[in-house]
Amino acid sequence: DGGITQSPKYLFRKEGQNVTLSCEQNLNHDAMYWYRQDPGQGLRLIYYSQIVNDFQKGDIAEGYSVSREKKESFPLTVTSAQKNPTAFYLCASSIYGGYTFGSGTRLTVV
Amino acid sequence: GQQLNQSPQSMFIQEGEDVSMNCTSSSIFNTWLWYKQEPGEGPVLLIALYKAGELTSNGRLTAQFGITRKDSFLNISASIPSDVGIYFCAGPTGANSKLTFGKGITLSVRP
């Protein structure tokens, strides 16, 4: 079955560390997205990529980085520059405007 | 940027009741989408609306695309406990048609 997979489901990070969240899709979608979700804040766009080897900043890109070396993969790195990284992170892919979301990664800073 | 407004943040209803939630914007949208997110999961598309005035149903769910293209509403009839979750409206904005989401409404259903 086609789908979008995020891993790990739960991730704990020490302050000052970088961590990378994985997002893989086998839907053959061109576009991929990373959203951050905080309680009562809805979904805020971090980065997006319309095509391999290209990506753009979203509304809250500071402290995050991404790469898009393969169509199937769009990993997100949360760097030490992100001062408040504890959140639920959602990856999505789309074609012709129809979005499919992964199950999310909950990142906690300890 | 374009914003989508959803309120209240939370709604509490009794099992069997109908519930209506709306989404408004100061800008025109050409597509309205309604998503549901269950705890610890990603949002799942419930209904997509593509034409002003369109009324679309999906089981107990009915959604309408407002005539002005600045609002949409979602109705859930005869609610059941599994309707619990966060309901988001969304619409494409910008040159790359990125989705903008409302802040969501958390629905609780009392048995």
PDB file of C-alpha atoms in Angstrom:
ATOM      1  CA  ASP A   1       0.000   0.000   0.000  1.00  0.00           C
ATOM      2  CA  GLY A   2       1.190   3.516  -0.781  1.00  0.00           C
ATOM      3  CA  GLY A   3       1.665   5.932   2.025  1.00  0.00           C
ATOM      4  CA  ILE A   4       3.871   8.338   3.902  1.00  0.00           C
ATOM      5  CA  THR A   5       5.976   7.151   6.828  1.00  0.00           C
ATOM      6  CA  GLN A   6       7.481   9.262   9.585  1.00  0.00           C
ATOM      7  CA  SER A   7      10.008   7.973  12.052  1.00  0.00           C
ATOM      8  CA  PRO A   8      10.565   7.816  14.899  1.00  0.00           C
ATOM      9  CA  LYS A   9       7.135   8.265  16.512  1.00  0.00           C
ATOM     10  CA  TYR A  10       8.706   9.730  19.664  1.00  0.00           C
ATOM     11  CA  LEU A  11      12.053  11.500  19.905  1.00  0.00           C
ATOM     12  CA  PHE A  12      13.853  12.995  22.856  1.00  0.00           C
ATOM     13  CA  ARG A  13      16.578  15.579  22.415  1.00  0.00           C
ATOM     14  CA  LYS A  14      18.997  17.110  24.831  1.00  0.00           C
ATOM     15  CA  GLU A  15      19.402  20.849  24.664  1.00  0.00           C
ATOM     16  CA  GLY A  16      22.102  21.847  22.174  1.00  0.00           C
ATOM     17  CA  GLN A  17      21.750  18.734  20.039  1.00  0.00           C
ATOM     18  CA  ASN A  18      20.649  18.504  16.436  1.00  0.00           C
ATOM     19  CA  VAL A  19      18.127  15.801  15.575  1.00  0.00           C
ATOM     20  CA  THR A  20      16.794  14.580  12.239  1.00  0.00           C
ATOM     21  CA  LEU A  21      13.224  13.481  11.627  1.00  0.00           C
ATOM     22  CA  SER A  22      12.609  11.072   8.771  1.00  0.00           C
ATOM     23  CA  CYS A  23       9.825  11.304   6.187  1.00  0.00           C
ATOM     24  CA  GLU A  24       9.493   8.781   3.359  1.00  0.00           C
ATOM     25  CA  GLN A  25       6.688   8.447   0.802  1.00  0.00           C
ATOM     26  CA  ASN A  26       5.988   5.854  -1.882  1.00  0.00           C
ATOM     27  CA  LEU A  27       3.101   7.746  -3.463  1.00  0.00           C
ATOM     28  CA  ASN A  28       5.242   9.193  -6.272  1.00  0.00           C
ATOM     29  CA  HIS A  29       4.227  12.679  -5.141  1.00  0.00           C
ATOM     30  CA  ASP A  30       6.383  15.579  -6.296  1.00  0.00           C
ATOM     31  CA  ALA A  31       5.692  17.964  -3.429  1.00  0.00           C
ATOM     32  CA  MET A  32       6.525  17.395   0.241  1.00  0.00           C
ATOM     33  CA  TYR A  33       5.977  19.540   3.322  1.00  0.00           C
ATOM     34  CA  TRP A  34       6.914  19.808   6.981  1.00  0.00           C
ATOM     35  CA  TYR A  35       4.485  21.286   9.504  1.00  0.00           C
ATOM     36  CA  ARG A  36       4.836  21.982  13.183  1.00  0.00           C
ATOM     37  CA  GLN A  37       1.821  21.590  15.472  1.00  0.00           C
ATOM     38  CA  ASP A  38       1.516  23.159  18.921  1.00  0.00           C
ATOM     39  CA  PRO A  39      -1.650  23.010  21.051  1.00  0.00           C
ATOM     40  CA  GLY A  40      -4.166  25.589  19.874  1.00  0.00           C
ATOM     41  CA  GLN A  41      -1.860  26.812  17.093  1.00  0.00           C
ATOM     42  CA  GLY A  42      -2.968  24.702  14.179  1.00  0.00           C
ATOM     43  CA  LEU A  43      -0.401  23.604  11.614  1.00  0.00           C
ATOM     44  CA  ARG A  44       2.432  25.956  10.723  1.00  0.00           C
ATOM     45  CA  LEU A  45       4.549  25.386   7.643  1.00  0.00           C
ATOM     46  CA  ILE A  46       8.286  24.954   8.231  1.00  0.00           C
ATOM     47  CA  TYR A  47       9.670  24.009   4.800  1.00  0.00           C
ATOM     48  CA  TYR A  48       8.339  22.654   1.548  1.00  0.00           C
ATOM     49  CA  SER A  49       9.738  21.141  -1.612  1.00  0.00           C
ATOM     50  CA  GLN A  50       8.038  21.082  -4.994  1.00  0.00           C
ATOM     51  CA  ILE A  51      10.717  19.010  -6.720  1.00  0.00           C
ATOM     52  CA  VAL A  52      13.910  17.084  -6.030  1.00  0.00           C
ATOM     53  CA  ASN A  53      16.940  19.226  -5.105  1.00  0.00           C
ATOM     54  CA  ASP A  54      14.775  22.274  -4.463  1.00  0.00           C
ATOM     55  CA  PHE A  55      13.043  23.527  -1.319  1.00  0.00           C
ATOM     56  CA  GLN A  56      11.685  26.772   0.122  1.00  0.00           C
ATOM     57  CA  LYS A  57      11.226  28.212   3.579  1.00  0.00           C
ATOM     58  CA  GLY A  58       7.794  28.260   5.060  1.00  0.00           C
ATOM     59  CA  ASP A  59       6.465  30.551   7.764  1.00  0.00           C
ATOM     60  CA  ILE A  60       8.643  29.310  10.645  1.00  0.00           C
ATOM     61  CA  ALA A  61      11.875  28.023   9.056  1.00  0.00           C
ATOM     62  CA  GLU A  62      14.319  29.500  11.576  1.00  0.00           C
ATOM     63  CA  GLY A  63      16.236  26.792  13.431  1.00  0.00           C
ATOM     64  CA  TYR A  64      15.321  24.066  10.930  1.00  0.00           C
ATOM     65  CA  SER A  65      16.965  22.646   7.813  1.00  0.00           C
ATOM     66  CA  VAL A  66      15.879  20.161   5.138  1.00  0.00           C
ATOM     67  CA  SER A  67      17.208  18.311   2.112  1.00  0.00           C
ATOM     68  CA  ARG A  68      15.502  16.746  -0.889  1.00  0.00           C
ATOM     69  CA  GLU A  69      18.025  14.463  -2.571  1.00  0.00           C
ATOM     70  CA  LYS A  70      15.436  11.859  -3.555  1.00  0.00           C
ATOM     71  CA  LYS A  71      11.802  12.201  -4.562  1.00  0.00           C
ATOM     72  CA  GLU A  72      10.773   9.769  -1.830  1.00  0.00           C
ATOM     73  CA  SER A  73      12.568  11.401   1.083  1.00  0.00           C
ATOM     74  CA  PHE A  74      12.366  14.791   2.813  1.00  0.00           C
ATOM     75  CA  PRO A  75      14.202  14.702   6.171  1.00  0.00           C
ATOM     76  CA  LEU A  76      13.918  17.592   8.633  1.00  0.00           C
ATOM     77  CA  THR A  77      16.769  18.555  10.955  1.00  0.00           C
ATOM     78  CA  VAL A  78      15.915  20.461  14.091  1.00  0.00           C
ATOM     79  CA  THR A  79      19.060  22.364  14.974  1.00  0.00           C
ATOM     80  CA  SER A  80      20.267  23.738  18.282  1.00  0.00           C
ATOM     81  CA  ALA A  81      19.285  27.182  16.977  1.00  0.00           C
ATOM     82  CA  GLN A  82      15.612  26.260  17.375  1.00  0.00           C
ATOM     83  CA  LYS A  83      14.899  27.612  20.853  1.00  0.00           C
ATOM     84  CA  ASN A  84      11.580  25.901  21.462  1.00  0.00           C
ATOM     85  CA  PRO A  85      11.640  22.617  19.547  1.00  0.00           C
ATOM     86  CA  THR A  86       9.206  20.608  21.664  1.00  0.00           C
ATOM     87  CA  ALA A  87       6.215  19.994  19.356  1.00  0.00           C
ATOM     88  CA  PHE A  88       4.423  17.510  17.143  1.00  0.00           C
ATOM     89  CA  TYR A  89       5.919  17.455  13.626  1.00  0.00           C
ATOM     90  CA  LEU A  90       3.905  16.400  10.602  1.00  0.00           C
ATOM     91  CA  CYS A  91       5.162  15.569   7.136  1.00  0.00           C
ATOM     92  CA  ALA A  92       2.890  15.628   4.098  1.00  0.00           C
ATOM     93  CA  SER A  93       3.132  14.979   0.396  1.00  0.00           C
ATOM     94  CA  SER A  94       0.862  16.114  -2.384  1.00  0.00           C
ATOM     95  CA  ILE A  95       0.005  15.899  -6.017  1.00  0.00           C
ATOM     96  CA  TYR A  96      -2.571  18.127  -7.710  1.00  0.00           C
ATOM     97  CA  GLY A  97      -3.324  19.730  -4.343  1.00  0.00           C
ATOM     98  CA  GLY A  98      -4.370  16.564  -2.513  1.00  0.00           C
ATOM     99  CA  TYR A  99      -2.350  16.273   0.701  1.00  0.00           C
ATOM    100  CA  THR A 100      -1.505  13.016   2.467  1.00  0.00           C
ATOM    101  CA  PHE A 101      -0.069  13.266   5.979  1.00  0.00           C
ATOM    102  CA  GLY A 102       2.193  10.989   7.926  1.00  0.00           C
ATOM    103  CA  SER A 103       1.424   9.954  11.505  1.00  0.00           C
ATOM    104  CA  GLY A 104       3.758  12.522  13.002  1.00  0.00           C
ATOM    105  CA  THR A 105       6.810  12.623  15.264  1.00  0.00           C
ATOM    106  CA  ARG A 106       6.550  14.004  18.778  1.00  0.00           C
ATOM    107  CA  LEU A 107       9.805  15.717  19.709  1.00  0.00           C
ATOM    108  CA  THR A 108      10.556  16.531  23.316  1.00  0.00           C
ATOM    109  CA  VAL A 109      13.558  18.434  24.635  1.00  0.00           C
ATOM    110  CA  VAL A 110      14.850  17.030  27.908  1.00  0.00           C
TER     111      VAL A 110
ATOM    112  CA  GLY B   1      -0.798  36.131   4.478  1.00  0.00           C
ATOM    113  CA  GLN B   2      -4.233  34.644   4.117  1.00  0.00           C
ATOM    114  CA  GLN B   3      -5.689  33.329   7.353  1.00  0.00           C
ATOM    115  CA  LEU B   4      -8.489  30.942   8.136  1.00  0.00           C
ATOM    116  CA  ASN B   5     -10.477  31.552  11.295  1.00  0.00           C
ATOM    117  CA  GLN B   6     -12.106  28.787  13.293  1.00  0.00           C
ATOM    118  CA  SER B   7     -13.868  29.236  16.601  1.00  0.00           C
ATOM    119  CA  PRO B   8     -14.478  28.249  19.269  1.00  0.00           C
ATOM    120  CA  GLN B   9     -11.267  26.346  19.987  1.00  0.00           C
ATOM    121  CA  SER B  10     -13.238  23.536  21.688  1.00  0.00           C
ATOM    122  CA  MET B  11     -16.774  22.152  21.450  1.00  0.00           C
ATOM    123  CA  PHE B  12     -18.494  19.698  23.766  1.00  0.00           C
ATOM    124  CA  ILE B  13     -21.603  17.836  22.621  1.00  0.00           C
ATOM    125  CA  GLN B  14     -23.729  14.886  23.693  1.00  0.00           C
ATOM    126  CA  GLU B  15     -23.683  11.687  21.686  1.00  0.00           C
ATOM    127  CA  GLY B  16     -26.468  11.773  19.109  1.00  0.00           C
ATOM    128  CA  GLU B  17     -26.447  15.555  18.722  1.00  0.00           C
ATOM    129  CA  ASP B  18     -25.693  17.389  15.508  1.00  0.00           C
ATOM    130  CA  VAL B  19     -22.833  19.890  15.449  1.00  0.00           C
ATOM    131  CA  SER B  20     -21.891  22.625  13.019  1.00  0.00           C
ATOM    132  CA  MET B  21     -18.539  24.345  12.704  1.00  0.00           C
ATOM    133  CA  ASN B  22     -17.528  27.060  10.322  1.00  0.00           C
ATOM    134  CA  CYS B  23     -14.415  28.554   8.858  1.00  0.00           C
ATOM    135  CA  THR B  24     -14.060  32.120   7.663  1.00  0.00           C
ATOM    136  CA  SER B  25     -11.489  34.222   5.884  1.00  0.00           C
ATOM    137  CA  SER B  26     -11.077  37.828   4.820  1.00  0.00           C
ATOM    138  CA  SER B  27      -9.701  36.515   1.510  1.00  0.00           C
ATOM    139  CA  ILE B  28     -11.288  34.488  -1.245  1.00  0.00           C
ATOM    140  CA  PHE B  29     -10.449  30.793  -1.489  1.00  0.00           C
ATOM    141  CA  ASN B  30     -11.050  28.685  -4.585  1.00  0.00           C
ATOM    142  CA  THR B  31     -10.912  25.403  -2.705  1.00  0.00           C
ATOM    143  CA  TRP B  32     -11.994  24.508   0.803  1.00  0.00           C
ATOM    144  CA  LEU B  33     -10.808  21.360   2.534  1.00  0.00           C
ATOM    145  CA  TRP B  34     -11.908  19.842   5.818  1.00  0.00           C
ATOM    146  CA  TYR B  35      -9.571  17.526   7.726  1.00  0.00           C
ATOM    147  CA  LYS B  36      -9.946  15.503  10.909  1.00  0.00           C
ATOM    148  CA  GLN B  37      -7.025  14.676  13.187  1.00  0.00           C
ATOM    149  CA  GLU B  38      -7.262  11.981  15.833  1.00  0.00           C
ATOM    150  CA  PRO B  39      -4.920  12.065  18.840  1.00  0.00           C
ATOM    151  CA  GLY B  40      -1.322  11.236  17.942  1.00  0.00           C
ATOM    152  CA  GLU B  41      -2.046  10.918  14.226  1.00  0.00           C
ATOM    153  CA  GLY B  42      -1.835  13.058  11.110  1.00  0.00           C
ATOM    154  CA  PRO B  43      -4.877  14.844   9.632  1.00  0.00           C
ATOM    155  CA  VAL B  44      -7.059  12.918   7.225  1.00  0.00           C
ATOM    156  CA  LEU B  45      -9.084  14.579   4.482  1.00  0.00           C
ATOM    157  CA  LEU B  46     -12.845  14.413   5.079  1.00  0.00           C
ATOM    158  CA  ILE B  47     -14.353  16.563   2.343  1.00  0.00           C
ATOM    159  CA  ALA B  48     -13.045  18.746  -0.482  1.00  0.00           C
ATOM    160  CA  LEU B  49     -15.066  21.603  -1.994  1.00  0.00           C
ATOM    161  CA  TYR B  50     -14.182  23.184  -5.321  1.00  0.00           C
ATOM    162  CA  LYS B  51     -17.091  25.409  -6.344  1.00  0.00           C
ATOM    163  CA  ALA B  52     -18.883  28.295  -4.643  1.00  0.00           C
ATOM    164  CA  GLY B  53     -22.233  27.121  -3.304  1.00  0.00           C
ATOM    165  CA  GLU B  54     -21.239  23.455  -3.507  1.00  0.00           C
ATOM    166  CA  LEU B  55     -22.780  21.171  -0.900  1.00  0.00           C
ATOM    167  CA  THR B  56     -21.050  17.816  -0.440  1.00  0.00           C
ATOM    168  CA  SER B  57     -21.785  14.904   1.885  1.00  0.00           C
ATOM    169  CA  ASN B  58     -19.657  12.064   3.156  1.00  0.00           C
ATOM    170  CA  GLY B  59     -21.760   9.795   5.346  1.00  0.00           C
ATOM    171  CA  ARG B  60     -22.885  11.825   8.375  1.00  0.00           C
ATOM    172  CA  LEU B  61     -20.728  14.752   7.330  1.00  0.00           C
ATOM    173  CA  THR B  62     -21.928  17.588   5.131  1.00  0.00           C
ATOM    174  CA  ALA B  63     -19.861  20.579   4.066  1.00  0.00           C
ATOM    175  CA  GLN B  64     -20.674  23.670   2.047  1.00  0.00           C
ATOM    176  CA  PHE B  65     -18.550  26.140   0.107  1.00  0.00           C
ATOM    177  CA  GLY B  66     -19.876  29.627   0.848  1.00  0.00           C
ATOM    178  CA  ILE B  67     -21.275  31.743  -1.956  1.00  0.00           C
ATOM    179  CA  THR B  68     -18.847  34.584  -1.195  1.00  0.00           C
ATOM    180  CA  ARG B  69     -15.934  32.078  -1.295  1.00  0.00           C
ATOM    181  CA  LYS B  70     -14.835  33.473   2.064  1.00  0.00           C
ATOM    182  CA  ASP B  71     -16.387  30.821   4.272  1.00  0.00           C
ATOM    183  CA  SER B  72     -17.267  27.176   4.586  1.00  0.00           C
ATOM    184  CA  PHE B  73     -19.065  25.078   7.157  1.00  0.00           C
ATOM    185  CA  LEU B  74     -18.992  21.450   8.232  1.00  0.00           C
ATOM    186  CA  ASN B  75     -21.948  19.666   9.806  1.00  0.00           C
ATOM    187  CA  ILE B  76     -21.762  16.372  11.650  1.00  0.00           C
ATOM    188  CA  SER B  77     -25.107  14.709  12.240  1.00  0.00           C
ATOM    189  CA  ALA B  78     -25.981  12.176  14.954  1.00  0.00           C
ATOM    190  CA  SER B  79     -22.547  12.378  16.568  1.00  0.00           C
ATOM    191  CA  ILE B  80     -20.858   9.265  17.932  1.00  0.00           C
ATOM    192  CA  PRO B  81     -17.854   8.891  20.280  1.00  0.00           C
ATOM    193  CA  SER B  82     -15.435   8.231  17.406  1.00  0.00           C
ATOM    194  CA  ASP B  83     -16.144  11.726  16.038  1.00  0.00           C
ATOM    195  CA  VAL B  84     -13.778  13.011  18.730  1.00  0.00           C
ATOM    196  CA  GLY B  85     -10.777  14.833  17.276  1.00  0.00           C
ATOM    197  CA  ILE B  86      -9.553  18.125  15.902  1.00  0.00           C
ATOM    198  CA  TYR B  87     -11.308  19.448  12.803  1.00  0.00           C
ATOM    199  CA  PHE B  88      -9.313  21.722  10.538  1.00  0.00           C
ATOM    200  CA  CYS B  89     -10.358  23.756   7.563  1.00  0.00           C
ATOM    201  CA  ALA B  90      -7.703  24.439   4.936  1.00  0.00           C
ATOM    202  CA  GLY B  91      -7.278  26.113   1.603  1.00  0.00           C
ATOM    203  CA  PRO B  92      -4.520  26.591  -0.965  1.00  0.00           C
ATOM    204  CA  THR B  93      -2.762  29.950  -0.987  1.00  0.00           C
ATOM    205  CA  GLY B  94       0.100  31.510  -2.879  1.00  0.00           C
ATOM    206  CA  ALA B  95       1.678  30.740  -6.211  1.00  0.00           C
ATOM    207  CA  ASN B  96       2.621  27.198  -5.191  1.00  0.00           C
ATOM    208  CA  SER B  97      -0.823  26.418  -3.705  1.00  0.00           C
ATOM    209  CA  LYS B  98       0.533  25.619  -0.290  1.00  0.00           C
ATOM    210  CA  LEU B  99      -2.191  24.735   2.173  1.00  0.00           C
ATOM    211  CA  THR B 100      -3.063  27.223   4.893  1.00  0.00           C
ATOM    212  CA  PHE B 101      -4.800  25.691   7.905  1.00  0.00           C
ATOM    213  CA  GLY B 102      -7.166  27.114  10.457  1.00  0.00           C
ATOM    214  CA  LYS B 103      -6.221  26.583  14.103  1.00  0.00           C
ATOM    215  CA  GLY B 104      -8.739  23.766  14.395  1.00  0.00           C
ATOM    216  CA  ILE B 105     -11.698  22.965  16.615  1.00  0.00           C
ATOM    217  CA  THR B 106     -11.340  20.189  19.179  1.00  0.00           C
ATOM    218  CA  LEU B 107     -14.580  18.217  19.375  1.00  0.00           C
ATOM    219  CA  SER B 108     -15.485  16.177  22.447  1.00  0.00           C
ATOM    220  CA  VAL B 109     -18.501  13.839  22.456  1.00  0.00           C
ATOM    221  CA  ARG B 110     -20.025  12.786  25.754  1.00  0.00           C
ATOM    222  CA  PRO B 111     -21.561   9.282  25.763  1.00  0.00           C
TER     223      PRO B 111
END
